[in-house]
Coordinates of C-alpha atoms in Angstrom, one line a residue:
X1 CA -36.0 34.2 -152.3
X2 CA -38.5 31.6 -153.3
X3 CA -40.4 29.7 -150.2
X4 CA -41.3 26.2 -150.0
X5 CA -45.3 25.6 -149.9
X6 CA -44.5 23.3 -146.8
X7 CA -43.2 26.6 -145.7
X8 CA -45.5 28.6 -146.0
X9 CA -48.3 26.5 -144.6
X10 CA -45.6 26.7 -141.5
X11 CA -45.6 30.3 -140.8
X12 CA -49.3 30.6 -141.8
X13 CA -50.3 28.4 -139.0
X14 CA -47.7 29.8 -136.3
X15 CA -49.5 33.5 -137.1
X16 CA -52.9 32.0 -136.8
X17 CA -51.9 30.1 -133.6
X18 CA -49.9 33.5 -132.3
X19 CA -53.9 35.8 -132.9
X20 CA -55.6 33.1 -131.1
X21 CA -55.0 34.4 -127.8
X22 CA -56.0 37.8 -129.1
X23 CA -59.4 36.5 -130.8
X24 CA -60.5 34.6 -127.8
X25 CA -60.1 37.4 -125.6
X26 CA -62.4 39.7 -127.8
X27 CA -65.4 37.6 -128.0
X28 CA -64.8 36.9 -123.9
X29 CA -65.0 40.7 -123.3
X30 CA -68.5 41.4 -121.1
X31 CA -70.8 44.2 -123.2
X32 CA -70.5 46.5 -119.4
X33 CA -67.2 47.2 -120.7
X34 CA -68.0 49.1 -123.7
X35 CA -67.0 52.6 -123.2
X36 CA -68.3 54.5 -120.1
X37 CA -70.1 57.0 -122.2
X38 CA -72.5 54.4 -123.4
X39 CA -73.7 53.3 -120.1
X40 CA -74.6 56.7 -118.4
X41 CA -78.2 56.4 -117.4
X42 CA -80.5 59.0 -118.5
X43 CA -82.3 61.3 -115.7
X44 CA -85.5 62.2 -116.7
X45 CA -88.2 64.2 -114.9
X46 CA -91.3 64.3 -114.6
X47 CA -92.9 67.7 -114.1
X48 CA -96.7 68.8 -114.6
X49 CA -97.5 72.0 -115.4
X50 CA -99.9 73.3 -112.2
X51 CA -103.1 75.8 -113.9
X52 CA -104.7 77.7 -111.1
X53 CA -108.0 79.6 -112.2
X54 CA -108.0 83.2 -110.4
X55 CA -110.5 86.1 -109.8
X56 CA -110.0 89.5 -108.9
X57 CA -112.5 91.8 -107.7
X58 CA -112.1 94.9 -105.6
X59 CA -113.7 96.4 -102.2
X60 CA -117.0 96.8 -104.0
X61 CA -116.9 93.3 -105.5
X62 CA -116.7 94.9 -109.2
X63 CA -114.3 92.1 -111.4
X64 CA -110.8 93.8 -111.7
X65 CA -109.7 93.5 -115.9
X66 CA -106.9 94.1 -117.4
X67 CA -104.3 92.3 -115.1
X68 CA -101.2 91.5 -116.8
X69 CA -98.3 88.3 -115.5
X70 CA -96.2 91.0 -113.9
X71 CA -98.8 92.0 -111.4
X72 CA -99.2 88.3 -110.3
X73 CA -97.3 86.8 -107.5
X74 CA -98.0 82.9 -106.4
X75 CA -96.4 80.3 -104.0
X76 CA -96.4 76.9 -103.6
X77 CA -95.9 75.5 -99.8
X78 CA -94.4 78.5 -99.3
X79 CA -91.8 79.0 -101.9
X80 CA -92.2 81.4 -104.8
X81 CA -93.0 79.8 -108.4
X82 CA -92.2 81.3 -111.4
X83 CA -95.2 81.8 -113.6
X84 CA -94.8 80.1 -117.3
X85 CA -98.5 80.9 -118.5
X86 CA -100.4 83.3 -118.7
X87 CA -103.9 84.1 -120.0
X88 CA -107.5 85.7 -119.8
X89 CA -109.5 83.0 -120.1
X90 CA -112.5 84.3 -121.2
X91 CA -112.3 82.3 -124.3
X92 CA -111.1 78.9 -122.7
X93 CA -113.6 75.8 -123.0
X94 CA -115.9 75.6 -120.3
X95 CA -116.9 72.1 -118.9
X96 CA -119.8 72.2 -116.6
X97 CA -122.3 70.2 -114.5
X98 CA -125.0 71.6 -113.8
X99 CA -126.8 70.1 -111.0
X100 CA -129.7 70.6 -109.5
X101 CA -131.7 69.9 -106.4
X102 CA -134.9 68.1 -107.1
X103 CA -135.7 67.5 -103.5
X104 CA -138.8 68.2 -101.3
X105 CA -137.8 70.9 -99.7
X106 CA -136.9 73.2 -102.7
X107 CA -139.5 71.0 -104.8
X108 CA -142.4 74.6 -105.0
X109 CA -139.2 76.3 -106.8
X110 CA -138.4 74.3 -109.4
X111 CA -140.3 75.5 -111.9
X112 CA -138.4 78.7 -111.7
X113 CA -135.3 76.8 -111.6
X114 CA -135.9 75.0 -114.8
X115 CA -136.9 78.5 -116.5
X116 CA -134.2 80.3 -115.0
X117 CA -131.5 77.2 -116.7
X118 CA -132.8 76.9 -119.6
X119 CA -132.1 80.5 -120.3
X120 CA -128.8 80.5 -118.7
X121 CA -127.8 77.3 -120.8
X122 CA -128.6 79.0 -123.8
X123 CA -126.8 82.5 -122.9
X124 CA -124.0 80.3 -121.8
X125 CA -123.2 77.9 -124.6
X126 CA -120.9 78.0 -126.9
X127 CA -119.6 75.5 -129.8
X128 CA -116.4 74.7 -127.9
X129 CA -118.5 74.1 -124.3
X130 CA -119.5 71.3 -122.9
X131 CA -122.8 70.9 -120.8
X132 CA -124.2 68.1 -118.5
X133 CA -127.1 67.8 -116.7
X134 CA -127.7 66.1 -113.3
X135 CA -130.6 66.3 -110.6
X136 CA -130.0 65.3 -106.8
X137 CA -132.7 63.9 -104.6
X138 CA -132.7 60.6 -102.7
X139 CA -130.5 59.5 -105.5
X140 CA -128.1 61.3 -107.6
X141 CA -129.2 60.8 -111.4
X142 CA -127.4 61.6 -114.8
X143 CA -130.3 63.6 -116.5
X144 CA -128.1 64.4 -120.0
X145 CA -124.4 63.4 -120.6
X146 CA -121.8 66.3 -121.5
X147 CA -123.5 67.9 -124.9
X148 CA -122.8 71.3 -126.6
X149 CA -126.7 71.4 -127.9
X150 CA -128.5 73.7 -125.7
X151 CA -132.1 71.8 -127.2
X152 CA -130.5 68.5 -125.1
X153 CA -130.5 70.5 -122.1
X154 CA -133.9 71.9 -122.6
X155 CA -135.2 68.1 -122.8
X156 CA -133.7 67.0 -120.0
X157 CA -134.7 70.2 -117.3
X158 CA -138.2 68.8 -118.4
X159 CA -137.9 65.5 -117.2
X160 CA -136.7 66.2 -113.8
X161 CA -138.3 64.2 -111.4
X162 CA -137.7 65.0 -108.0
X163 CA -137.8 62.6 -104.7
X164 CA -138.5 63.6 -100.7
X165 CA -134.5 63.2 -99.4
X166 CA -131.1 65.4 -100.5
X167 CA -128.1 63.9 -101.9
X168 CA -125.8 66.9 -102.0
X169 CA -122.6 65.8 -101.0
X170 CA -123.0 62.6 -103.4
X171 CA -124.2 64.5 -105.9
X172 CA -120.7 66.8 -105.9
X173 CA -118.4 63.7 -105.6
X174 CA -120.1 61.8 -108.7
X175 CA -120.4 65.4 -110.7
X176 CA -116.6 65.9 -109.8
X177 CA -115.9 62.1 -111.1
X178 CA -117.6 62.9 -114.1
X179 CA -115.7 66.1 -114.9
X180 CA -112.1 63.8 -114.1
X181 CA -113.0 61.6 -116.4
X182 CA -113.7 63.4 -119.0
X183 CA -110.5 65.0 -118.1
X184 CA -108.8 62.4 -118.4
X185 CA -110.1 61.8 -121.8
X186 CA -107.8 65.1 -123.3
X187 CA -111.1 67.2 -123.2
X188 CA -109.4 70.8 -122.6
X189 CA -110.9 73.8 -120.9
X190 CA -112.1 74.5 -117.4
X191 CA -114.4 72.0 -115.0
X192 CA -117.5 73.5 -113.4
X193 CA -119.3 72.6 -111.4
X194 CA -122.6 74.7 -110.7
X195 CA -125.2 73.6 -107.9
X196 CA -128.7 75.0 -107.6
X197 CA -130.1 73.6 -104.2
X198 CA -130.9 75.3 -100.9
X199 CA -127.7 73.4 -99.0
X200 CA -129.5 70.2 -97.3
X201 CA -128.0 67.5 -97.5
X202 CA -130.5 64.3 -95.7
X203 CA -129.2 61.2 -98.1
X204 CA -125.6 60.7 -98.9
X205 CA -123.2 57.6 -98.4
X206 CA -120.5 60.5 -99.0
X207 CA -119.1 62.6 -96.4
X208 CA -118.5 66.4 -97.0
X209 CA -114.5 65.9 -96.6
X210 CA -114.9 63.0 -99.4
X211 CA -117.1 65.2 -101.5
X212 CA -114.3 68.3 -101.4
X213 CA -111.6 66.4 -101.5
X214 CA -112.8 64.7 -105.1
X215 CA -113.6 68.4 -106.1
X216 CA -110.2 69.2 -105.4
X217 CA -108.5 66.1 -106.5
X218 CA -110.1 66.7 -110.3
X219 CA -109.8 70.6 -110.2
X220 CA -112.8 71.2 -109.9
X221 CA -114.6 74.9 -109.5
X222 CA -117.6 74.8 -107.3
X223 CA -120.0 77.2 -108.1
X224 CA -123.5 77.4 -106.2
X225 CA -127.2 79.1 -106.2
X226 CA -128.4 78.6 -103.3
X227 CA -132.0 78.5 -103.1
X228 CA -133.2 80.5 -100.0
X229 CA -136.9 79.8 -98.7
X230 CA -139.3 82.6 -99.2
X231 CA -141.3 81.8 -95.7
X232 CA -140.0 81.3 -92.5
X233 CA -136.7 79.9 -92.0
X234 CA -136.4 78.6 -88.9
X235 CA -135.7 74.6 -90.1
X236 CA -133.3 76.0 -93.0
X237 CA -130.1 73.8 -93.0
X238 CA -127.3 76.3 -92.2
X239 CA -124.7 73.5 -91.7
X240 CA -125.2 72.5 -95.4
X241 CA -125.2 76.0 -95.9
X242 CA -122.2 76.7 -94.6
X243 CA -120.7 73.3 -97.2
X244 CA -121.6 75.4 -99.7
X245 CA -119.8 78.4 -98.8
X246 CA -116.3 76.1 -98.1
X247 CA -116.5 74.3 -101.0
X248 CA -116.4 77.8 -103.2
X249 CA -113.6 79.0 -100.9
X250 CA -111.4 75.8 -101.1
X251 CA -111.5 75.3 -104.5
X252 CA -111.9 78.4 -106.4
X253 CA -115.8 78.9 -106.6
X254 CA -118.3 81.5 -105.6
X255 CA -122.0 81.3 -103.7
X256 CA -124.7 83.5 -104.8
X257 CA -128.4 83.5 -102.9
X258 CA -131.2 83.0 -105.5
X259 CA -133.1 85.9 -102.8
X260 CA -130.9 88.6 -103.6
X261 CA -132.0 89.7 -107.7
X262 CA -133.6 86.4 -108.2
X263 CA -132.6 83.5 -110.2
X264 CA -132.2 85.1 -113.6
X265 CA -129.9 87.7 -112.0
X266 CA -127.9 84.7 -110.1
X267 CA -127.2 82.7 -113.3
X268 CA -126.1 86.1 -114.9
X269 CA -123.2 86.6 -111.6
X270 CA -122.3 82.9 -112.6
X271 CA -121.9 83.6 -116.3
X272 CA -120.0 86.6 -115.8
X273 CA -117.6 85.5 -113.4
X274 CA -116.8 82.5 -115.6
X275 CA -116.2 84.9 -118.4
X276 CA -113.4 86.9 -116.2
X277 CA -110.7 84.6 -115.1
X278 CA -107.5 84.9 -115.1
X279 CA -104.8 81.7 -115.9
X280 CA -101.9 81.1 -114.3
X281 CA -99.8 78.4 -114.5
X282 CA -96.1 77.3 -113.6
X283 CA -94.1 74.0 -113.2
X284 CA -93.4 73.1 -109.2
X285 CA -90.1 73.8 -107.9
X286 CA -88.5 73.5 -104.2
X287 CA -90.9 71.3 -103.0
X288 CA -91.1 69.7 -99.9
X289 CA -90.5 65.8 -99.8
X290 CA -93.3 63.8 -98.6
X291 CA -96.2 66.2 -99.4
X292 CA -99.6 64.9 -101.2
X293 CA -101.5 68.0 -100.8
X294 CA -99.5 71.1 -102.4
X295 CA -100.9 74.7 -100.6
X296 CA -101.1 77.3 -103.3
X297 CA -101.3 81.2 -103.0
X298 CA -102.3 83.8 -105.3
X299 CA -101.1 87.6 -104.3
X300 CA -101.1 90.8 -106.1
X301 CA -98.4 92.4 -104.8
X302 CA -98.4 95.9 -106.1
X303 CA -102.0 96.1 -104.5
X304 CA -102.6 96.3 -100.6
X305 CA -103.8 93.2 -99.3
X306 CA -107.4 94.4 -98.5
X307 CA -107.8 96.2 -101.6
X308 CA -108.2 93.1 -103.8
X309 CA -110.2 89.5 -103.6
X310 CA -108.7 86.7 -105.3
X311 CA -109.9 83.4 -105.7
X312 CA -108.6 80.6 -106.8
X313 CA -108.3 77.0 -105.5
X314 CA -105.9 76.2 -102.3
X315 CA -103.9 73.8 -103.5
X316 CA -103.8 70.1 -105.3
X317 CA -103.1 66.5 -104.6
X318 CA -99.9 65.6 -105.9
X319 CA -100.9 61.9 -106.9
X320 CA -103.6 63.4 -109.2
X321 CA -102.4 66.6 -110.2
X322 CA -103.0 66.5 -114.2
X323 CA -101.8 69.4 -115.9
X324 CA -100.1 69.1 -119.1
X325 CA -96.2 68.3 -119.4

């Protein structure tokens, strides 16, 4: 059957007018209800990988090699962590600032101190390492920035210069700052520090529990020659002494006494245990809510518990940890 054109015009406009509800409807429709699936949030989570430096040595104090993951048990806060790296790090950057007391009461030493760093610097050094210089006295001063020329180094133990007071613990919070930052700046590889003084400390605007918690806060290994007067050492500083000694404990460290071998021989015990440490590494679980600082412990569990020393450092500030992801 043929249709009029007035018609058709007819029913085209009652279909038009019959969609319009339809249409209007569509464009009113809110983008939340697209379908469910496209609005599920995404949970993501954050998780740093916690490295934790560790030596071993036995009853005589000889360094126990040879260590493999399986022998190694560690807990955060109490609750066991599964280890996810493992390495001998003998071959892992080292970042280190060495610092050194310039002070009047160690001042008829220094000579042998320079001597004595100059050779470890060189014995030390490698392509991949990183060396900075610093020297503590009344004021804490930035002698050579981090270099991996030993000749820089050299330069700079000459032009120590010395003053009558003893900066220590400001000289450990600024070298600790230093090794953050650079840190911070994707620089890989361990952060040493290394102090050569005889544990005064007569000029600081930093307290020791500012000084170690910095330490901590960038990961920092304390290491320390401690310079032990020849004569009569009735005045010697023991509580500084004693600083010394905790810092090492706390964060992973060691203490040797310049007396005991002399110098050369102390640098060499530094050196060494640098070379020997072992990596360990895992990714936090079950931890407590509302915890900054994070207790860590290093066991090995095959081995009785006097049979074996282990260092390492106790534990890390959650708002700074900075491992990799």
């Amino acid at each position: 059957m043929k249709r009029s054109r007035s018609g058709a015009n007819s029913f085209l406009l009652g279909f038009l007018l019959a969609c319009l509800p339809v249409l209007m409807a569509a464009q009113s429709t809110p983008a939340s209800s697209a379908p469910a699936e496209a609005s599920v949030p995404v949970l993501r989570v954050n998780v740093k990988l916690v490295n934790v430096f560790a030596n071993v040595t036995d009853a005589t104090g000889a360094i126990v090699g040879g260590l493999t993951k399986e022998d190694f048990a560690i807990t955060e806060d109490g609750h066991a962590q599964r280890i996810a790296v493992f390495e001998r790090q003998s071959e892992l950057p080292l970042n280190l600032v060495l610092a050194i007391d310039t002070s009047g009461s160690v001042h008829k030493d220094l000579p042998l101190e320079q001597d004595a760093a100059r050779r470890f610097v060189h014995a030390l050094l490698r392509s991949q390492d990183q060396i900075s210089l610093l020297e503590f006295s009344t004021e804490v001063r930035q002698v050579v920035a981090f270099t991996n020329q030993a000749n820089r180094i050299d330069k700079g133990l000459s032009s120590l210069r010395g003053g009558p007071a003893t900066a220590l613990y400001d000289a450990i919070y600024l070298a600790s700052q230093n090794l953050s930052v650079l840190g911070a700046a994707g620089k890989l590889g361990r952060k040493v520090l290394l102090l050569v003084t005889d544990g005064g400390d007569t000029a600081n605007t930093v307290t020791y529990a500012e000084a170690l918690e910095q330490a901590l806060r960038g990961e920092v290994m304390v290491y320390s020659i401690i310079d032990v007067p020849i004569e009569a050492s009735a005045g010697r500083d023991t509580g500084g002494e004693h600083a010394l000694i905790t810092l090492a404990e706390q964060t992973g460290g060691k203490y040797f006494y310049a007396s005991a071998g002399g110098l050369d021989k102390a640098f060499a015990q530094v050196s060494e245990d640098l070379r020997t440490q072992y990596l360990l590494g895992y990714y936090p679980v079950n931890q407590p809510p509302g915890l900054n600082f994070h207790r860590i412990h290093v066991t090995v569990p095959r081995a009785a518990s006097e049979a074996f020393d282990i260092r390492y450092r106790t534990g890390y500030y959650a708002d700074s940890q900075s491992g990799k992801d």
